């Protein structure tokens, strides 16, 4: 599957964001090109894990975050990882 999507039906908190980041950092998941996260409940800690994953995962070309309360610190983690 090239796209993974999380929404209210599959809530994502800080612990879930860490697991997701760990899995997407693995070579066997390099087929994932798009990650869509809506209505998630993770904060700066989850954003830090996802940001670190973005720095390692060169195959992910689309990240969509909608209605996710990252805060300034969380946004900085995501941006730093996407560079």
XYZ file of C-alpha atoms in Angstrom:
83
model
C 0.000 0.000 0.000
C 1.475 3.335 -1.032
C -0.666 5.502 1.263
C -1.307 5.176 4.980
C -4.163 7.162 6.477
C -5.168 7.818 10.088
C -8.346 9.590 11.173
C -10.881 9.582 14.008
C -11.601 5.937 13.201
C -7.935 5.070 13.897
C -6.810 7.593 16.529
C -3.112 8.367 16.790
C -1.554 9.536 20.068
C 2.113 10.101 21.030
C 2.748 6.370 21.533
C 1.096 5.541 18.218
C 3.104 8.224 16.435
C 6.304 6.662 17.803
C 5.314 3.190 16.569
C 4.350 4.613 13.174
C 7.641 6.519 12.904
C 9.630 3.420 13.853
C 7.843 1.329 11.230
C 8.189 3.917 8.465
C 11.909 4.164 9.196
C 12.355 0.514 8.187
C 13.554 -0.335 4.686
C 10.766 -2.888 4.185
C 8.233 -0.043 4.395
C 9.929 2.125 1.776
C 6.983 1.513 -0.577
C 4.893 3.999 1.440
C 4.847 7.294 -0.465
C 2.039 9.162 1.302
C 1.055 9.608 4.952
C -2.268 11.265 5.815
C -3.064 12.047 9.455
C -6.376 13.683 10.433
C -7.817 14.423 13.872
C -4.809 13.003 15.730
C -4.083 13.466 19.405
C -0.307 13.556 19.492
C 1.737 16.547 20.530
C 5.369 17.595 20.436
C 6.656 14.147 21.464
C 4.847 12.383 18.622
C 5.833 15.145 16.212
C 9.478 14.733 17.227
C 9.339 11.016 16.400
C 7.656 11.700 13.059
C 10.142 14.470 12.276
C 13.065 12.143 12.945
C 11.464 9.553 10.658
C 11.124 12.151 7.902
C 14.858 12.745 8.107
C 15.504 9.017 7.521
C 12.746 8.106 5.054
C 13.499 9.364 1.551
C 10.614 7.483 -0.111
C 7.820 9.392 1.670
C 6.897 12.251 -0.670
C 3.597 13.442 0.826
C 2.683 14.243 4.421
C -0.750 15.641 5.136
C -1.627 16.776 8.672
C -5.158 17.988 9.279
C -6.667 18.976 12.620
C -3.552 17.924 14.537
C -2.608 20.103 17.515
C 1.163 20.014 17.185
C 1.859 23.398 18.729
C 4.907 25.448 17.791
C 7.420 22.928 19.132
C 5.792 20.025 17.288
C 5.648 21.987 14.046
C 9.355 22.755 14.358
C 10.118 19.031 14.709
C 8.127 18.180 11.565
C 9.730 20.993 9.552
C 13.243 20.085 10.698
C 12.735 16.472 9.653
C 11.290 17.418 6.278
C 14.350 19.453 5.267
